PDB file of C-alpha atoms in Angstrom:
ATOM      1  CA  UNK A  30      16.185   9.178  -9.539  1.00  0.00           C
ATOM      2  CA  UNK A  31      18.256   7.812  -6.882  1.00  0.00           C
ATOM      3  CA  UNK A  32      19.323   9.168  -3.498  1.00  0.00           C
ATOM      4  CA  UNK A  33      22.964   7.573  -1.769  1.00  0.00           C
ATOM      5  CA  UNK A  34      24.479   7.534   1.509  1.00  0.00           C
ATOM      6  CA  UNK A  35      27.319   7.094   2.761  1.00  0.00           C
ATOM      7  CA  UNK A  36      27.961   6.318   6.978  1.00  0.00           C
ATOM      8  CA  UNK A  37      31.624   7.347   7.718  1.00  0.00           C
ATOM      9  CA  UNK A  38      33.635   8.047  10.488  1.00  0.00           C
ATOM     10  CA  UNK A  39      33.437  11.382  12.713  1.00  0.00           C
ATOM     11  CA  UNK A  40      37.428  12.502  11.091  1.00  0.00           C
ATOM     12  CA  UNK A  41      39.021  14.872   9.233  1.00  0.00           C
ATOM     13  CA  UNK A  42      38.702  14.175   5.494  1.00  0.00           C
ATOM     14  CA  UNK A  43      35.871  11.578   5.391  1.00  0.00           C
ATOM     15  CA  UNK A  44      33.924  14.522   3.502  1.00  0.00           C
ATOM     16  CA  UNK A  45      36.870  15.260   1.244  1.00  0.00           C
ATOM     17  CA  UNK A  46      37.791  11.357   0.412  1.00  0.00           C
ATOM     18  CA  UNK A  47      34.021  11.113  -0.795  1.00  0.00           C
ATOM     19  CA  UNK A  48      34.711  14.700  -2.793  1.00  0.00           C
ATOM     20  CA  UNK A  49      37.899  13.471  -4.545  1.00  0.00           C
ATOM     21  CA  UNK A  50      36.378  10.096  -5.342  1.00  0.00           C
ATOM     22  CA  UNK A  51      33.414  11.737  -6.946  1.00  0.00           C
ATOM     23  CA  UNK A  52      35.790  14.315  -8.611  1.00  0.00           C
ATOM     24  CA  UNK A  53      37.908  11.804 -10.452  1.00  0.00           C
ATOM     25  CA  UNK A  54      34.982  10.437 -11.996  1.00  0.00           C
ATOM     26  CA  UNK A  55      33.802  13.493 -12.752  1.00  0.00           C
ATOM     27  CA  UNK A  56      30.465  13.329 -10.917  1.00  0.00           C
ATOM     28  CA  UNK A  57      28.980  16.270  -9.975  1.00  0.00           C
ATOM     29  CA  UNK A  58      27.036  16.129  -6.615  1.00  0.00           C
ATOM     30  CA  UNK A  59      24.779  17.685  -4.241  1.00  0.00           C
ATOM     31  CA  UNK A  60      25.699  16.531  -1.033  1.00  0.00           C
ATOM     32  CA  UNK A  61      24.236  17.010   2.504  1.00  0.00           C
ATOM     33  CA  UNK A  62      25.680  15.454   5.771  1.00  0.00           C
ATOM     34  CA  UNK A  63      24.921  14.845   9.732  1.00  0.00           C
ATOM     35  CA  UNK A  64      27.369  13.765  12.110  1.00  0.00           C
ATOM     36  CA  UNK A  65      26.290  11.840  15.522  1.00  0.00           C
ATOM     37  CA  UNK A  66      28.924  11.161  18.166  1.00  0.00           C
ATOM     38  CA  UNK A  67      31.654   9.015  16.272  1.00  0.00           C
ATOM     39  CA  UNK A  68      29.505   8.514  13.316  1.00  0.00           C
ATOM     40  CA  UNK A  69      27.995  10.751  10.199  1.00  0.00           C
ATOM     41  CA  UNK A  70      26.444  10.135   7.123  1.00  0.00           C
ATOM     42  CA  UNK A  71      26.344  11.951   4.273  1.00  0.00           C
ATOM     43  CA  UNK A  72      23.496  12.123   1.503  1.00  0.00           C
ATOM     44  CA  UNK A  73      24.111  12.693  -1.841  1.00  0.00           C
ATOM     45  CA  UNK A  74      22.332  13.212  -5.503  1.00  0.00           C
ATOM     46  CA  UNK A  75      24.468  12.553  -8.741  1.00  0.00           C
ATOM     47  CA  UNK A  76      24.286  13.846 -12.443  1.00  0.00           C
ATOM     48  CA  UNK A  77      25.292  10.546 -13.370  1.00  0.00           C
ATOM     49  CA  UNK A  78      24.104   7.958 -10.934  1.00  0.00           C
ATOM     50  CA  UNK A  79      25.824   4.679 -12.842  1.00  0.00           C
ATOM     51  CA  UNK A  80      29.466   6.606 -12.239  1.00  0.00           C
ATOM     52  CA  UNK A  81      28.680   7.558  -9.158  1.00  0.00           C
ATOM     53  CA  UNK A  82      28.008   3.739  -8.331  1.00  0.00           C
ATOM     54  CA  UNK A  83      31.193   2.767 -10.065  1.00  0.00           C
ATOM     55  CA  UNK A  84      33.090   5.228  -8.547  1.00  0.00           C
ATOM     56  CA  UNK A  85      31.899   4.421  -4.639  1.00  0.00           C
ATOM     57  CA  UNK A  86      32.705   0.588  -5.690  1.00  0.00           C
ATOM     58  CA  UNK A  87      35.977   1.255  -6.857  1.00  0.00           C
ATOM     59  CA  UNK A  88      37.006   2.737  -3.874  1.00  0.00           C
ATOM     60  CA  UNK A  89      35.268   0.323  -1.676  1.00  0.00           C
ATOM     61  CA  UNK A  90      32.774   2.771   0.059  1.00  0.00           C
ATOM     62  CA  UNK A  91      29.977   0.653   1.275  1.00  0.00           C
ATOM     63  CA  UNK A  92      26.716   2.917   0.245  1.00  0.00           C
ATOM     64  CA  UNK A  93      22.490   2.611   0.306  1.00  0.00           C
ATOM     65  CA  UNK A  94      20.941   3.217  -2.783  1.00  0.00           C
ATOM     66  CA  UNK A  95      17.460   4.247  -2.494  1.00  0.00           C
ATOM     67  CA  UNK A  96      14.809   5.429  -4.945  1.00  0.00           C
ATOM     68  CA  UNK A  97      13.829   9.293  -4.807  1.00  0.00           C
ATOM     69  CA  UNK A  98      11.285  11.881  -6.025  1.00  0.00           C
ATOM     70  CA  UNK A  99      11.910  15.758  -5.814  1.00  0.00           C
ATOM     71  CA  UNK A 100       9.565  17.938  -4.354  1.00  0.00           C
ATOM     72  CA  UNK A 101       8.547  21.328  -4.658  1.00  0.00           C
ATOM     73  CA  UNK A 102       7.936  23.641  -1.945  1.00  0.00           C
ATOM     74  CA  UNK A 103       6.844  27.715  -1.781  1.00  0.00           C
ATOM     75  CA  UNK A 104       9.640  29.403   0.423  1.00  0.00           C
ATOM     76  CA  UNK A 105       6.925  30.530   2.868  1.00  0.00           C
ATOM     77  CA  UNK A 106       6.231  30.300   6.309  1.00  0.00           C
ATOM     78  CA  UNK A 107       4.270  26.875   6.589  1.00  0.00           C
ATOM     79  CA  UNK A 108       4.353  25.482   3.500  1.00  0.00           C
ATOM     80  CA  UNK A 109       6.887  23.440   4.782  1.00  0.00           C
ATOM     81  CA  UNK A 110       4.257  22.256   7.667  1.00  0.00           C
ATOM     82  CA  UNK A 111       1.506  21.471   5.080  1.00  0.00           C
ATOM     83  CA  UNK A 112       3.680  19.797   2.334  1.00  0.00           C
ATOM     84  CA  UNK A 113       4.916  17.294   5.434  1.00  0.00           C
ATOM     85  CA  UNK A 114       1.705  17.273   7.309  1.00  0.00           C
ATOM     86  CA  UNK A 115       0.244  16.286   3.724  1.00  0.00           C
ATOM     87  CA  UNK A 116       2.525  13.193   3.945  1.00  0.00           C
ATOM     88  CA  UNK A 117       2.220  12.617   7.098  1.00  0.00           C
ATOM     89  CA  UNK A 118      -1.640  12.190   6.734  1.00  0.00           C
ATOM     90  CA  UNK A 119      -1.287   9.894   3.827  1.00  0.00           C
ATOM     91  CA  UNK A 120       0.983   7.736   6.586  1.00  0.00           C
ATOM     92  CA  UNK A 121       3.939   8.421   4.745  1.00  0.00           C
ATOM     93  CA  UNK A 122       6.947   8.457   6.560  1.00  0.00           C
ATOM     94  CA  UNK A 123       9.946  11.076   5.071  1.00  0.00           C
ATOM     95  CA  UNK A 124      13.138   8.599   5.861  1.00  0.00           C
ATOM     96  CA  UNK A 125      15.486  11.202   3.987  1.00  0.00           C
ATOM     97  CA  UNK A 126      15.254  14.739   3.098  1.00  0.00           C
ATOM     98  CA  UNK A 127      18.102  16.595   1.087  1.00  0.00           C
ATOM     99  CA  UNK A 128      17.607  20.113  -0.251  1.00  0.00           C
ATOM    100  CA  UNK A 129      19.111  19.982  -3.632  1.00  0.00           C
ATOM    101  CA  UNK A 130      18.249  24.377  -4.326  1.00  0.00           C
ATOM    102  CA  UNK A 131      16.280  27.284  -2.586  1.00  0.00           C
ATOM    103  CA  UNK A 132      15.665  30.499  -3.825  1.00  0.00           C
ATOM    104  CA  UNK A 133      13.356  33.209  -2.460  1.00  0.00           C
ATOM    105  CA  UNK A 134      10.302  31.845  -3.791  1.00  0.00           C
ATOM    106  CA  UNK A 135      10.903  28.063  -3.798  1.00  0.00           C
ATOM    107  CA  UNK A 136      12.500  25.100  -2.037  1.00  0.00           C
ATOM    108  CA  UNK A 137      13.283  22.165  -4.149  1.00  0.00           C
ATOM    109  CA  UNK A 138      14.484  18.985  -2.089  1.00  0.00           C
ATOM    110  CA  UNK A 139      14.610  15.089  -2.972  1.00  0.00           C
ATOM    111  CA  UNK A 140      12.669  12.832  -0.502  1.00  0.00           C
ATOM    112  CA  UNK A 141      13.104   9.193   0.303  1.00  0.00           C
ATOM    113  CA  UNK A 142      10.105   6.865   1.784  1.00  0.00           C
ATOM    114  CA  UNK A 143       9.011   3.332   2.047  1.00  0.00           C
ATOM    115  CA  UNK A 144       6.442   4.402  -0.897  1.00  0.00           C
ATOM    116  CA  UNK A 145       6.809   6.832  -3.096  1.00  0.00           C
ATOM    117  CA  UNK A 146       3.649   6.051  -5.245  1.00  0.00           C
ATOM    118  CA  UNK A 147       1.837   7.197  -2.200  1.00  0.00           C
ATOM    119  CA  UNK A 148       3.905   9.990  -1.197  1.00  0.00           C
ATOM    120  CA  UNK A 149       3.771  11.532  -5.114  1.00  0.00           C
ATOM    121  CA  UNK A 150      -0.152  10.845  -4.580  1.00  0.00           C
ATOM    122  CA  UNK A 151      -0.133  13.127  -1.388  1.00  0.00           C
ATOM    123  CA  UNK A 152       2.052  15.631  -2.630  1.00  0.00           C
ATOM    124  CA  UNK A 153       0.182  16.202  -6.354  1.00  0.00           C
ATOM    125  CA  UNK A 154       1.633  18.998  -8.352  1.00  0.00           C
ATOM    126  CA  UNK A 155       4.462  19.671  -5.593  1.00  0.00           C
ATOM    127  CA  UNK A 156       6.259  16.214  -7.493  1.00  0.00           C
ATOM    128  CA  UNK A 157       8.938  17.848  -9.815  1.00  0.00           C
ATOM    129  CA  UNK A 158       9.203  14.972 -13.220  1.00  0.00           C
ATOM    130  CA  UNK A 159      13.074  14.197 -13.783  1.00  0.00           C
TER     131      UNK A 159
END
C-alpha cells in the first residue's frame, strides 16, 4: 500500500483541483490535509494507486509516494499512547499518520516511517494485511 502527498498552495480550490482530478479518473480517496502559513499538504490513500499516479501526472501535480502499513487501534483512552509509545520504543519514527475510519470501538489509520519492517514488528497484531 502506498500513501501520497501533495504540498499546495494556502488558496481557494487547491483541495477541490486535487478532488476533480481524482474524480475524472474515477479514484476514490481518503484524503487528510494541514495547512501552514502559505503552504498545506494534503495526504491521501487510493483504491487504485496506478490511476491515481496517472492521474496526478497528467495534471502535472508534483507528489511523494511513500510505502504504508495500516494500523489498528482500540478507540480507548490510551491506546493511542501505547500503540505510539510502542513505536517509539522500537525507535521508530511515525513521519505520516492519516486516519482512513473510526468507529466506537476502533481506529484504523495508515502510517508512514523510515522502516516499516520494524514498525509492523513493534506493532504485532495491531498491522491490518491489505
Amino acid at each position: 500500500m502506498s500513501a501520497f502527498t501533495v504540498e499546495f498552495a494556502n488558496q481557494p480550490g487547491e483541495l477541490a483541483r486535487l478532488c476533480e482530478v481524482m474524480a475524472d479518473r474515477g479514484v476514490n480517496i481518503v484524503v487528510c490535509g494541514v495547512t501552514h502559513g502559505e503552504g498545506g499538504t494534503v495526504a491521501f490513500i487510493a483504491d487504485d494507486e496506478m490511476a491515481a499516479r496517472t492521474a496526478l501526472e497528467g495534471a502535472e501535480i508534483e507528489f511523494d509516494e511513500r510505502s504504508a502499513i495500516t494500523v489498528c487501534i482500540d478507540n480507548v483512552p490510551g491506546a493511542g499512547a501505547r500503540t505510539f509509545r510502542n513505536l517509539a520504543d522500537a525507535g521508530v519514527n511515525v513521519d505520516l499518520l492519516l486516519p482512513v475510519r473510526v468507529s466506537a470501538e476502533e481506529f484504523l489509520a495508515v502510517i508512514c516511517t523510515e522502516d516499516l519492517d520494524a514498525a509492523a514488528s513493534a506493532l504485532g497484531d495491531q498491522v491490518v494485511s491489505d
